[in-house]
Each structure stands twice: as C-alpha cells, then as structure tokens.
Amino acid sequence: MEIFDDLEAEYDRLDGIFATLSDEQWARPSAAEGWSNIDVLLHLAQSEETVAATVKGDVTRERGAMTVDEAMDFWVRAERAGPEVVYPRWQAARRISVQVLRTADPAKASPWASAPLRPATMATTRLAEHWAHALDITGPLDIPYPDTDRLRHIARLGHRTLPYAFQLAGEEPVPIRAELTGPEGTSWQFGPEDAADVISGPLGAFCRVGAQRLKPEDSGLTTSGPHAATALRLLRNYAA
C-alpha cells in the first residue's frame, strides 16, 4: 500500500539527516521539552519496537496508570544512551516495524494508545510521529526539512480523528471539511462537500497545528462556519 512506501521514504530521508549529526548536535536540547535530540531518537526507536511487538502479538510495555506522555518520558529516562547506541537501535527498529506492518493482516487491528489500529493506520501514526519529532530535531539545528506531499496522510489522520478530538474536549462532533494545498501545488480535500464548516490553507500548516508545533492563529489557515475555528483549535495527529 502507498502509506508503507511513503513511510519508508520518510524514514530514509530522516536516516540521511541523522547520519550527518555529530555527537555534539545529538546532545543539544530538542524542541521537545526536557529531551535532547538523542532522547527524541530514543523515543522513536522505543516506539518502533513497540509497534513491531504489538502487531506480532508479543508482550509490550505496560504504562499502568501513567498517561501516554508520562510513560514516554519514563521510558526515555530509563534507557538513555549515546548516539552510538541509540542511532543503530532506531535503524534496526524502523526496518523491522515497516516489515511487520507490510506483512500483517490488513484487516486485523492491534492495541495502541487510545484504540486498536489496523496496519495502514498504524503506519500513518508512525509517519505523523516521525515527522513531528523530526521538526523538533531539525528546527533548533537549522537543518532544512521541507514539506512533501506525504503530509497528506497526516492531514487525513488529523481530519479523521476530529470526532475523537471533539469528544475529548467534551463537545459534540460536527462535520468539518478541510481544503488544503500541498507544497507541490496539489489540492487535498477531506470531509463532506456540503459541510458548513471549512478549514483551508497550506497542508503543512494543517499538519503542524495538529502536531501542536504551530498555533492556529499563526498558521495562515482560514476557517469559515460556526465550528471550524474550534475544530482547528482541537485538531490533533496523535492520541492522548
């Protein structure tokens, strides 16, 4: 499926960037609060290992009463190491996770943070997380990380999970349409054509707002209808 190819392409692009970083760059603070750049990569490695184990039905990490964010931070702190350990760990984990997702039963959902996910949706979450955390690393280091049309997968994920986002906020979900333009000029539309509420603008900005890497008011996205601004504020590409 297309998502698996695009996920692997994003991994390859990141691998090319990671291969150029020095120990000093890895040790610098990332844009993810409390984590260095190598901490971010460790988190991604741990997540990829969890994906593979979960889809295969193996025993995975248990977070107990911790929130998702608390558990992620706990596991990073417990396994911190240098780039000579973490980088090859991530390389191995990302290869295995893609292989497992490609060969898994496409109709079978596996347990994940907030709800069971099928392999294609799981792959989309991996793309969303790697892209967002890549911004956390490349931004502070002033490394170019241009948007690609692969972001359409992330935008679709964010749009599809808007009902979940409304429910988390204790609000009634409403139909929302997104009309987005990719970096190559391609148009992407999600949601009913007759929706009264519309979000429009750059694909990358929509994804950044959903990843909480950009405030809605700074995004350049426009909203029309009584609920579109609320939808943009609640937009998320990740589970609570």
XYZ file of N, CA and C in Angstrom:
720
model
N 0.834 -1.197 0.000
C 0.000 0.000 0.000
C 0.874 1.255 0.000
N 0.310 2.329 -0.512
C 1.041 3.572 -0.668
C 1.610 4.092 0.650
N 0.855 3.988 1.737
C 1.311 4.519 3.012
C 2.612 3.872 3.451
N 2.782 2.588 3.211
C 4.011 1.917 3.634
C 5.217 2.419 2.841
N 5.016 2.641 1.542
C 6.087 3.190 0.714
C 6.452 4.599 1.180
N 5.441 5.401 1.470
C 5.700 6.772 1.907
C 6.342 6.811 3.288
N 5.920 5.913 4.158
C 6.547 5.837 5.478
C 8.020 5.483 5.344
N 8.321 4.505 4.513
C 9.715 4.106 4.324
C 10.529 5.223 3.699
N 9.924 5.966 2.777
C 10.623 7.101 2.165
C 10.948 8.167 3.202
N 10.025 8.400 4.132
C 10.280 9.387 5.190
C 11.382 8.898 6.121
N 11.367 7.620 6.460
C 12.436 7.059 7.275
C 13.794 7.230 6.587
N 13.833 6.951 5.289
C 15.085 7.068 4.549
C 15.585 8.512 4.560
N 14.667 9.470 4.383
C 15.064 10.875 4.417
C 15.633 11.227 5.786
N 14.966 10.777 6.854
C 15.463 11.052 8.192
C 16.811 10.395 8.444
N 16.960 9.166 7.977
C 18.225 8.458 8.171
C 19.365 9.240 7.534
N 19.120 9.820 6.376
C 20.140 10.623 5.720
C 20.530 11.844 6.525
N 19.561 12.438 7.224
C 19.853 13.586 8.082
C 20.580 13.141 9.341
N 20.069 12.097 9.988
C 20.665 11.626 11.240
C 22.125 11.210 11.055
N 22.433 10.658 9.894
C 23.798 10.181 9.636
C 24.810 11.321 9.630
N 24.355 12.553 9.457
C 25.277 13.691 9.375
C 25.503 14.372 10.720
N 24.748 13.995 11.749
C 24.817 14.722 13.021
C 26.014 14.280 13.858
N 26.634 15.246 14.476
C 27.770 14.972 15.363
C 27.265 14.637 16.765
N 28.146 14.111 17.595
C 27.786 13.831 18.984
C 27.319 15.104 19.689
N 27.969 16.213 19.370
C 27.598 17.479 19.994
C 26.195 17.902 19.573
N 25.844 17.695 18.326
C 24.492 18.035 17.863
C 23.439 17.119 18.491
N 23.762 15.861 18.625
C 22.828 14.930 19.258
C 22.570 15.326 20.714
N 23.553 15.877 21.360
C 23.427 16.210 22.785
C 22.673 17.518 23.024
N 22.453 18.291 22.005
C 21.772 19.573 22.184
C 20.293 19.377 22.535
N 19.701 20.372 23.206
C 18.271 20.296 23.505
C 17.439 20.311 22.224
N 16.435 19.488 22.191
C 15.497 19.495 21.066
C 14.355 20.453 21.389
N 13.425 20.572 20.460
C 12.237 21.388 20.712
C 11.209 20.636 21.557
N 11.451 19.352 21.825
C 10.592 18.577 22.728
C 11.083 18.830 24.152
N 10.275 19.463 24.940
C 10.701 19.938 26.253
C 11.276 18.818 27.119
N 12.478 19.050 27.645
C 13.123 18.112 28.545
C 13.929 17.031 27.867
N 13.896 16.992 26.544
C 14.607 15.952 25.804
C 15.690 16.555 24.923
N 16.836 15.889 24.901
C 17.866 16.221 23.921
C 17.486 15.587 22.583
N 18.246 15.895 21.554
C 17.977 15.295 20.244
C 18.101 13.774 20.289
N 19.076 13.272 21.023
C 19.237 11.816 21.084
C 18.106 11.190 21.905
N 17.562 11.929 22.868
C 16.394 11.441 23.601
C 15.204 11.265 22.661
N 15.027 12.217 21.747
C 13.929 12.133 20.785
C 14.089 10.889 19.923
N 15.315 10.646 19.464
C 15.541 9.471 18.623
C 15.333 8.189 19.422
N 15.711 8.187 20.691
C 15.467 7.021 21.535
C 13.967 6.765 21.652
N 13.211 7.810 21.862
C 11.754 7.660 21.934
C 11.210 7.045 20.652
N 11.702 7.488 19.511
C 11.240 6.942 18.240
C 11.636 5.474 18.098
N 12.836 5.127 18.546
C 13.262 3.728 18.498
C 12.377 2.864 19.389
N 12.114 3.337 20.587
C 11.258 2.588 21.503
C 9.861 2.408 20.915
N 9.353 3.447 20.287
C 8.019 3.382 19.698
C 7.967 2.376 18.551
N 9.007 2.379 17.723
C 9.047 1.429 16.609
C 9.127 -0.009 17.120
N 9.902 -0.224 18.155
C 9.986 -1.563 18.757
C 8.623 -1.992 19.304
N 7.906 -1.045 19.888
C 6.588 -1.349 20.432
C 5.597 -1.668 19.324
N 5.677 -0.952 18.216
C 4.810 -1.242 17.067
C 5.002 -2.687 16.610
N 6.254 -3.066 16.379
C 6.538 -4.415 15.887
C 6.052 -5.472 16.868
N 6.329 -5.268 18.147
C 5.923 -6.249 19.153
C 4.401 -6.343 19.254
N 3.737 -5.201 19.207
C 2.284 -5.183 19.343
C 1.607 -5.882 18.170
N 2.041 -5.565 16.973
C 1.417 -6.156 15.784
C 1.665 -7.662 15.741
N 2.834 -8.092 16.203
C 3.138 -9.532 16.224
C 2.473 -10.253 17.393
N 1.879 -9.495 18.312
C 1.214 -10.095 19.454
C 2.138 -10.433 20.593
N 3.338 -9.874 20.596
C 4.296 -10.122 21.670
C 3.975 -9.224 22.872
N 4.627 -9.519 23.994
C 4.454 -8.694 25.183
C 5.046 -7.312 24.927
N 4.311 -6.279 25.264
C 4.770 -4.914 25.059
C 4.869 -4.187 26.391
N 5.366 -2.958 26.344
C 5.484 -2.160 27.546
C 4.102 -1.837 28.107
N 3.984 -1.848 29.422
C 2.733 -1.504 30.088
C 2.915 -0.156 30.776
N 1.988 0.769 30.532
C 2.128 2.092 31.149
C 1.327 2.248 32.429
N 0.526 1.226 32.754
C -0.224 1.273 34.002
C -1.080 2.520 34.116
N -0.943 3.242 35.230
C -1.756 4.428 35.468
C -1.161 5.686 34.848
N 0.016 5.563 34.238
C 0.649 6.731 33.628
C -0.102 7.155 32.368
N -0.086 8.462 32.085
C -0.590 8.938 30.805
C 0.398 8.534 29.711
N -0.009 8.693 28.458
C 0.900 8.380 27.348
C 2.175 9.203 27.464
N 2.039 10.518 27.700
C 3.220 11.383 27.783
C 4.112 10.995 28.954
N 3.512 10.684 30.091
C 4.291 10.287 31.261
C 5.050 8.996 30.994
N 4.403 8.053 30.341
C 5.054 6.775 30.044
C 6.208 6.959 29.070
N 6.008 7.776 28.045
C 7.075 8.005 27.067
C 8.309 8.610 27.748
N 8.075 9.586 28.608
C 9.188 10.234 29.292
C 9.875 9.267 30.245
N 9.091 8.453 30.938
C 9.658 7.472 31.868
C 10.576 6.497 31.139
N 10.125 5.985 29.995
C 10.917 5.001 29.260
C 12.182 5.615 28.662
N 12.086 6.860 28.220
C 13.285 7.529 27.706
C 14.307 7.699 28.820
N 13.858 8.172 29.971
C 14.781 8.388 31.095
C 15.415 7.072 31.551
N 14.685 5.980 31.427
C 15.181 4.683 31.908
C 16.227 4.081 30.977
N 16.249 4.494 29.711
C 17.122 3.839 28.734
C 18.037 4.808 27.995
N 18.292 5.959 28.577
C 19.135 6.948 27.901
C 20.502 6.363 27.570
N 20.987 6.724 26.388
C 22.298 6.255 25.935
C 22.800 7.225 24.872
N 24.028 7.016 24.427
C 24.621 7.881 23.435
C 24.191 7.514 22.025
N 24.536 8.352 21.039
C 24.143 8.091 19.651
C 24.723 6.806 19.090
N 25.870 6.363 19.613
C 26.472 5.131 19.118
C 25.610 3.911 19.449
N 24.723 4.066 20.436
C 23.792 3.002 20.814
C 22.402 3.260 20.228
N 21.928 4.491 20.368
C 20.545 4.804 20.008
C 20.324 4.835 18.504
N 21.263 5.397 17.755
C 21.061 5.525 16.305
C 20.921 4.160 15.631
N 21.841 3.213 15.829
C 21.622 1.890 15.216
C 20.398 1.170 15.767
N 20.044 1.458 17.011
C 18.822 0.857 17.573
C 17.603 1.338 16.797
N 17.556 2.645 16.514
C 16.446 3.173 15.729
C 16.459 2.607 14.308
N 17.629 2.517 13.687
C 17.708 1.980 12.329
C 17.145 0.563 12.260
N 17.521 -0.261 13.215
C 17.019 -1.636 13.233
C 15.517 -1.666 13.500
N 15.064 -0.836 14.435
C 13.650 -0.839 14.809
C 12.767 -0.366 13.673
N 13.186 0.639 12.956
C 12.338 1.175 11.885
C 12.242 0.200 10.728
N 13.321 -0.538 10.452
C 13.259 -1.539 9.383
C 12.293 -2.669 9.750
N 12.389 -3.125 10.992
C 11.529 -4.226 11.429
C 10.069 -3.790 11.468
N 9.794 -2.586 11.946
C 8.407 -2.143 12.071
C 7.739 -2.042 10.705
N 8.457 -1.520 9.705
C 7.873 -1.428 8.366
C 7.607 -2.816 7.802
N 8.553 -3.717 7.997
C 8.372 -5.078 7.501
C 7.161 -5.740 8.150
N 7.030 -5.569 9.468
C 5.912 -6.170 10.187
C 4.586 -5.572 9.720
N 4.534 -4.259 9.545
C 3.305 -3.614 9.116
C 2.930 -4.008 7.688
N 3.915 -4.131 6.823
C 3.647 -4.513 5.432
C 3.051 -5.907 5.337
N 3.517 -6.815 6.169
C 3.138 -8.224 6.041
C 1.991 -8.630 6.966
N 1.532 -7.712 7.819
C 0.449 -8.024 8.748
C -0.880 -8.140 8.007
N -1.817 -8.825 8.619
C -3.178 -8.910 8.091
C -3.763 -7.493 8.035
N -4.079 -6.980 6.846
C -4.530 -5.586 6.743
C -5.835 -5.297 7.463
N -6.608 -6.330 7.741
C -7.907 -6.125 8.396
C -7.842 -6.281 9.906
N -6.697 -6.741 10.431
C -6.592 -7.001 11.857
C -6.044 -5.782 12.602
N -6.806 -5.317 13.589
C -6.377 -4.179 14.396
C -5.573 -4.652 15.602
N -4.552 -3.894 15.942
C -3.703 -4.203 17.094
C -3.869 -3.121 18.150
N -3.734 -3.474 19.439
C -3.891 -2.471 20.504
C -2.898 -1.322 20.337
N -3.374 -0.099 20.590
C -2.473 1.055 20.565
C -2.906 2.032 21.632
N -2.391 3.232 21.625
C -2.530 4.153 22.745
C -3.974 4.375 23.184
N -4.842 4.723 22.248
C -6.219 5.031 22.629
C -7.245 4.082 22.044
N -6.865 3.365 20.970
C -7.802 2.436 20.318
C -7.003 1.494 19.428
N -7.528 0.292 19.167
C -6.851 -0.635 18.255
C -6.751 -0.030 16.853
N -5.625 -0.280 16.182
C -5.388 0.281 14.851
C -5.023 -0.813 13.862
N -5.512 -0.690 12.642
C -5.096 -1.570 11.570
C -3.721 -1.137 11.064
N -3.002 -2.028 10.351
C -1.632 -1.726 9.945
C -1.481 -0.413 9.174
N -2.387 -0.123 8.242
C -2.255 1.107 7.462
C -2.391 2.343 8.343
N -3.327 2.304 9.285
C -3.484 3.442 10.194
C -2.301 3.538 11.146
N -1.808 2.398 11.613
C -0.623 2.383 12.466
C 0.565 3.016 11.734
N 0.719 2.676 10.461
C 1.802 3.253 9.668
C 1.645 4.764 9.553
N 0.408 5.225 9.434
C 0.170 6.662 9.343
C 0.553 7.354 10.638
N 0.265 6.730 11.773
C 0.672 7.328 13.048
C 2.184 7.385 13.172
N 2.889 6.390 12.610
C 4.339 6.391 12.656
C 4.900 7.527 11.797
N 4.283 7.745 10.644
C 4.693 8.859 9.799
C 4.464 10.182 10.519
N 3.304 10.315 11.146
C 2.979 11.557 11.856
C 3.960 11.821 12.993
N 4.276 10.790 13.759
C 5.168 10.981 14.906
C 6.595 11.272 14.458
N 7.076 10.553 13.465
C 8.439 10.801 12.998
C 8.561 12.196 12.376
N 7.553 12.595 11.626
C 7.606 13.918 11.014
C 7.618 15.011 12.089
N 6.736 14.898 13.069
C 6.667 15.916 14.116
C 7.965 15.982 14.914
N 8.504 14.826 15.277
C 9.741 14.832 16.057
C 10.952 15.214 15.210
N 10.865 14.978 13.913
C 11.938 15.468 13.040
C 11.997 16.992 13.077
N 10.828 17.635 13.169
C 10.801 19.088 13.318
C 11.469 19.504 14.628
N 11.277 18.697 15.682
C 11.883 19.000 16.987
C 13.406 18.954 16.931
N 13.927 18.112 16.044
C 15.385 17.977 15.920
C 15.948 18.972 14.914
N 15.374 18.999 13.735
C 15.951 19.810 12.648
C 15.758 21.303 12.863
N 14.640 21.691 13.478
C 14.380 23.115 13.679
C 15.463 23.808 14.479
N 15.737 23.360 15.724
C 16.778 24.005 16.522
C 18.176 23.923 15.897
N 18.411 22.930 15.056
C 19.718 22.784 14.406
C 19.796 23.532 13.080
N 18.704 24.191 12.698
C 18.650 24.932 11.427
C 18.957 24.040 10.222
N 18.457 22.818 10.269
C 18.618 21.883 9.159
C 17.355 21.920 8.309
N 17.477 22.140 7.013
C 16.288 22.184 6.156
C 15.512 20.859 6.226
N 14.199 20.974 6.349
C 13.345 19.793 6.379
C 12.041 20.154 5.660
N 12.131 20.299 4.342
C 10.977 20.792 3.574
C 9.798 19.834 3.600
N 8.612 20.413 3.513
C 7.393 19.616 3.450
C 7.339 18.833 2.137
N 6.648 17.699 2.173
C 6.384 16.906 0.978
C 4.899 16.571 0.949
N 4.441 16.070 -0.173
C 3.036 15.667 -0.272
C 2.725 14.431 0.556
N 3.748 13.825 1.167
C 3.477 12.720 2.097
C 2.665 13.195 3.299
N 2.671 14.490 3.533
C 1.902 15.044 4.646
C 0.400 14.826 4.469
N -0.038 14.474 3.240
C -1.474 14.234 3.049
C -1.975 13.113 3.951
N -1.118 12.118 4.215
C -1.515 11.023 5.106
C -1.774 11.553 6.517
N -0.910 12.458 6.958
C -1.037 13.007 8.305
C -2.272 13.897 8.392
N -2.514 14.693 7.342
C -3.696 15.547 7.324
C -4.971 14.710 7.358
N -4.973 13.621 6.604
C -6.145 12.744 6.603
C -6.364 12.141 7.997
N -5.268 11.743 8.645
C -5.366 11.208 10.002
C -5.960 12.242 10.946
N -5.436 13.473 10.890
C -5.942 14.526 11.765
C -7.413 14.806 11.523
N -7.799 14.839 10.258
C -9.198 15.095 9.935
C -10.095 13.959 10.404
N -9.659 12.722 10.188
C -10.467 11.563 10.581
C -10.653 11.474 12.098
N -9.698 11.992 12.838
C -9.782 11.896 14.295
C -10.400 13.141 14.938
N -10.927 14.067 14.120
C -11.579 15.242 14.697
C -12.741 14.868 15.625
N -13.586 13.874 15.290
C -14.640 13.495 16.245
C -14.068 13.096 17.607
N -12.935 12.372 17.597
C -12.257 11.985 18.837
C -11.790 13.232 19.583
N -11.244 14.199 18.848
C -10.761 15.426 19.472
C -11.912 16.222 20.083
N -13.035 16.288 19.376
C -14.216 16.975 19.928
C -14.689 16.287 21.206
N -14.735 14.963 21.175
C -15.203 14.220 22.346
C -14.287 14.414 23.544
N -12.952 14.431 23.303
C -12.015 14.668 24.394
C -12.255 16.022 25.060
N -12.693 16.975 24.239
C -12.951 18.317 24.759
C -14.354 18.460 25.328
N -15.122 17.368 25.305
C -16.474 17.403 25.834
C -17.450 18.136 24.938
N -17.143 18.193 23.635
C -18.001 18.888 22.692
C -18.583 17.921 21.667
N -19.715 18.290 21.098
C -20.388 17.451 20.121
C -19.691 17.562 18.763
N -19.281 16.438 18.170
C -18.620 16.492 16.852
C -19.561 17.030 15.774
N -19.006 17.755 14.834
C -19.765 18.268 13.691
C -18.965 17.990 12.422
N -19.630 17.906 11.268
C -18.903 17.687 10.009
C -17.968 18.858 9.711
N -16.742 18.543 9.377
C -15.733 19.550 9.040
C -15.133 19.199 7.688
N -14.942 20.179 6.842
C -14.254 19.959 5.571
C -12.902 20.670 5.618
N -11.888 20.003 5.122
C -10.555 20.601 5.007
C -10.189 20.693 3.535
N -9.802 21.867 3.098
C -9.375 22.100 1.723
C -7.946 22.627 1.782
N -7.001 21.758 1.441
C -5.587 22.034 1.706
C -4.773 21.988 0.422
N -3.693 22.760 0.411
C -2.798 22.808 -0.737
C -1.414 22.329 -0.325
N -0.920 21.305 -1.033
C 0.380 20.741 -0.722
C 1.531 21.584 -1.228
N 2.750 21.244 -0.830
C 3.921 22.040 -1.218
C 4.192 22.025 -2.713
N 3.660 21.036 -3.413
C 3.854 20.953 -4.865
C 2.646 21.487 -5.616
N 1.727 22.130 -4.912
C 0.561 22.724 -5.539
C -0.640 21.811 -5.674
N -0.531 20.580 -5.210
C -1.643 19.636 -5.275
C -2.691 19.982 -4.225
N -3.950 19.849 -4.597
C -5.044 20.120 -3.661
C -5.533 18.826 -3.023
N -5.812 18.900 -1.731
C -6.317 17.749 -0.985
C -7.550 18.187 -0.224
N -8.632 17.404 -0.363
C -9.882 17.719 0.321
C -10.308 16.539 1.185
N -10.752 16.849 2.390
C -11.258 15.844 3.316
C -12.566 16.349 3.907
N -13.542 15.468 4.017
C -14.814 15.843 4.603
C -15.877 16.121 3.563
N -17.130 16.200 3.987
C -18.242 16.381 3.053
C -18.194 17.727 2.330
N -18.549 17.708 1.046
C -18.520 18.927 0.243
C -19.511 19.970 0.744
N -20.609 19.514 1.354
C -21.637 20.455 1.792
C -21.493 20.851 3.259
N -20.332 20.553 3.864
C -20.133 20.911 5.269
C -20.209 22.417 5.455
N -20.858 22.851 6.528
C -20.978 24.279 6.807
C -19.683 24.865 7.352
N -18.814 23.997 7.857
C -17.560 24.440 8.481
C -16.378 23.978 7.647
N -15.507 24.923 7.276
C -14.401 24.617 6.373
C -13.103 25.209 6.915
N -12.043 24.400 6.873
C -10.686 24.862 7.168
C -9.912 24.806 5.857
N -9.222 25.864 5.507
C -8.495 25.868 4.242
C -7.134 26.528 4.415
N -6.192 26.098 3.547
C -4.851 26.668 3.584
C -3.786 25.632 3.322
N -2.553 25.904 3.729
C -1.427 25.012 3.432
C -1.518 23.671 4.160
N -1.193 22.607 3.438
C -1.173 21.263 4.007
C -0.236 21.178 5.206
N 0.971 21.737 5.061
C 1.961 21.675 6.135
C 1.507 22.398 7.382
N 0.830 23.521 7.222
C 0.339 24.264 8.381
C -0.727 23.469 9.116
N -1.617 22.826 8.376
C -2.661 21.989 8.980
C -2.034 20.879 9.814
N -1.002 20.246 9.266
C -0.336 19.160 9.995
C 0.419 19.674 11.204
N 1.037 20.836 11.091
C 1.765 21.397 12.232
C 0.828 21.777 13.369
N -0.333 22.325 13.037
C -1.310 22.631 14.077
C -1.753 21.341 14.760
N -2.007 20.290 13.977
C -2.418 19.009 14.534
C -1.355 18.362 15.399
N -0.093 18.677 15.118
C 1.019 18.152 15.913
C 1.386 19.067 17.072
N 0.659 20.163 17.227
C 0.922 21.189 18.235
C 2.323 21.770 18.088
N 2.753 21.905 16.840
C 4.015 22.585 16.541
C 3.773 23.975 15.979
N 2.510 24.367 15.887
C 2.152 25.682 15.353
C 0.791 26.069 15.924
N 0.677 27.310 16.377
C -0.592 27.784 16.908
C -1.545 28.095 15.760
N -2.825 27.794 15.930
C -3.780 28.073 14.850
C -3.731 29.511 14.352
N -3.587 30.452 15.290
C -3.596 31.867 14.897
C -2.349 32.276 14.121
N -1.305 31.446 14.170
C -0.067 31.752 13.439
C 0.076 30.914 12.167
N -0.934 30.109 11.856
C -0.796 29.097 10.813
C -1.063 29.587 9.400
N -1.793 30.698 9.273
C -2.201 31.141 7.945
C -3.405 30.387 7.415
N -3.920 29.431 8.193
C -5.121 28.703 7.805
C -6.345 29.589 8.044
N -7.351 29.441 7.200
C -8.573 30.204 7.358
C -9.718 29.272 7.723
N -10.672 29.786 8.440
C -11.836 28.995 8.854
C -13.112 29.736 8.486
N -14.138 28.984 8.140
C -15.452 29.556 7.891
C -16.492 28.617 8.476
N -17.598 29.196 8.956
C -18.624 28.404 9.604
C -18.529 28.540 11.110
N -19.573 28.145 11.822
C -19.635 28.376 13.273
C -18.696 27.512 14.107
N -18.206 26.379 13.548
C -17.419 25.455 14.371
C -15.998 25.201 13.842
N -15.650 25.770 12.713
C -14.356 25.464 12.090
C -13.183 25.931 12.939
N -13.306 27.108 13.545
C -12.212 27.605 14.386
C -12.000 26.697 15.594
N -13.095 26.191 16.156
C -12.983 25.248 17.275
C -12.314 23.963 16.818
N -12.699 23.470 15.639
C -12.092 22.251 15.102
C -10.594 22.431 14.908
N -10.195 23.589 14.407
C -8.769 23.840 14.203
C -8.036 23.885 15.536
N -8.661 24.446 16.536
C -8.042 24.503 17.869
C -7.905 23.108 18.478
N -8.839 22.227 18.188
C -8.839 20.879 18.770
C -8.078 19.859 17.928
N -7.730 20.209 16.713
C -7.079 19.297 15.783
C -5.857 18.637 16.402
N -5.726 17.326 16.198
C -4.573 16.593 16.746
C -4.256 15.408 15.850
N -2.956 15.127 15.701
C -2.490 13.998 14.889
C -2.015 12.837 15.761
N -2.383 12.837 17.031
C -1.818 11.883 17.974
C -2.868 11.542 19.032
N -2.625 10.476 19.784
C -3.558 10.045 20.820
C -3.210 10.680 22.152
N -4.229 10.816 22.987
C -3.994 11.367 24.330
C -3.362 10.308 25.219
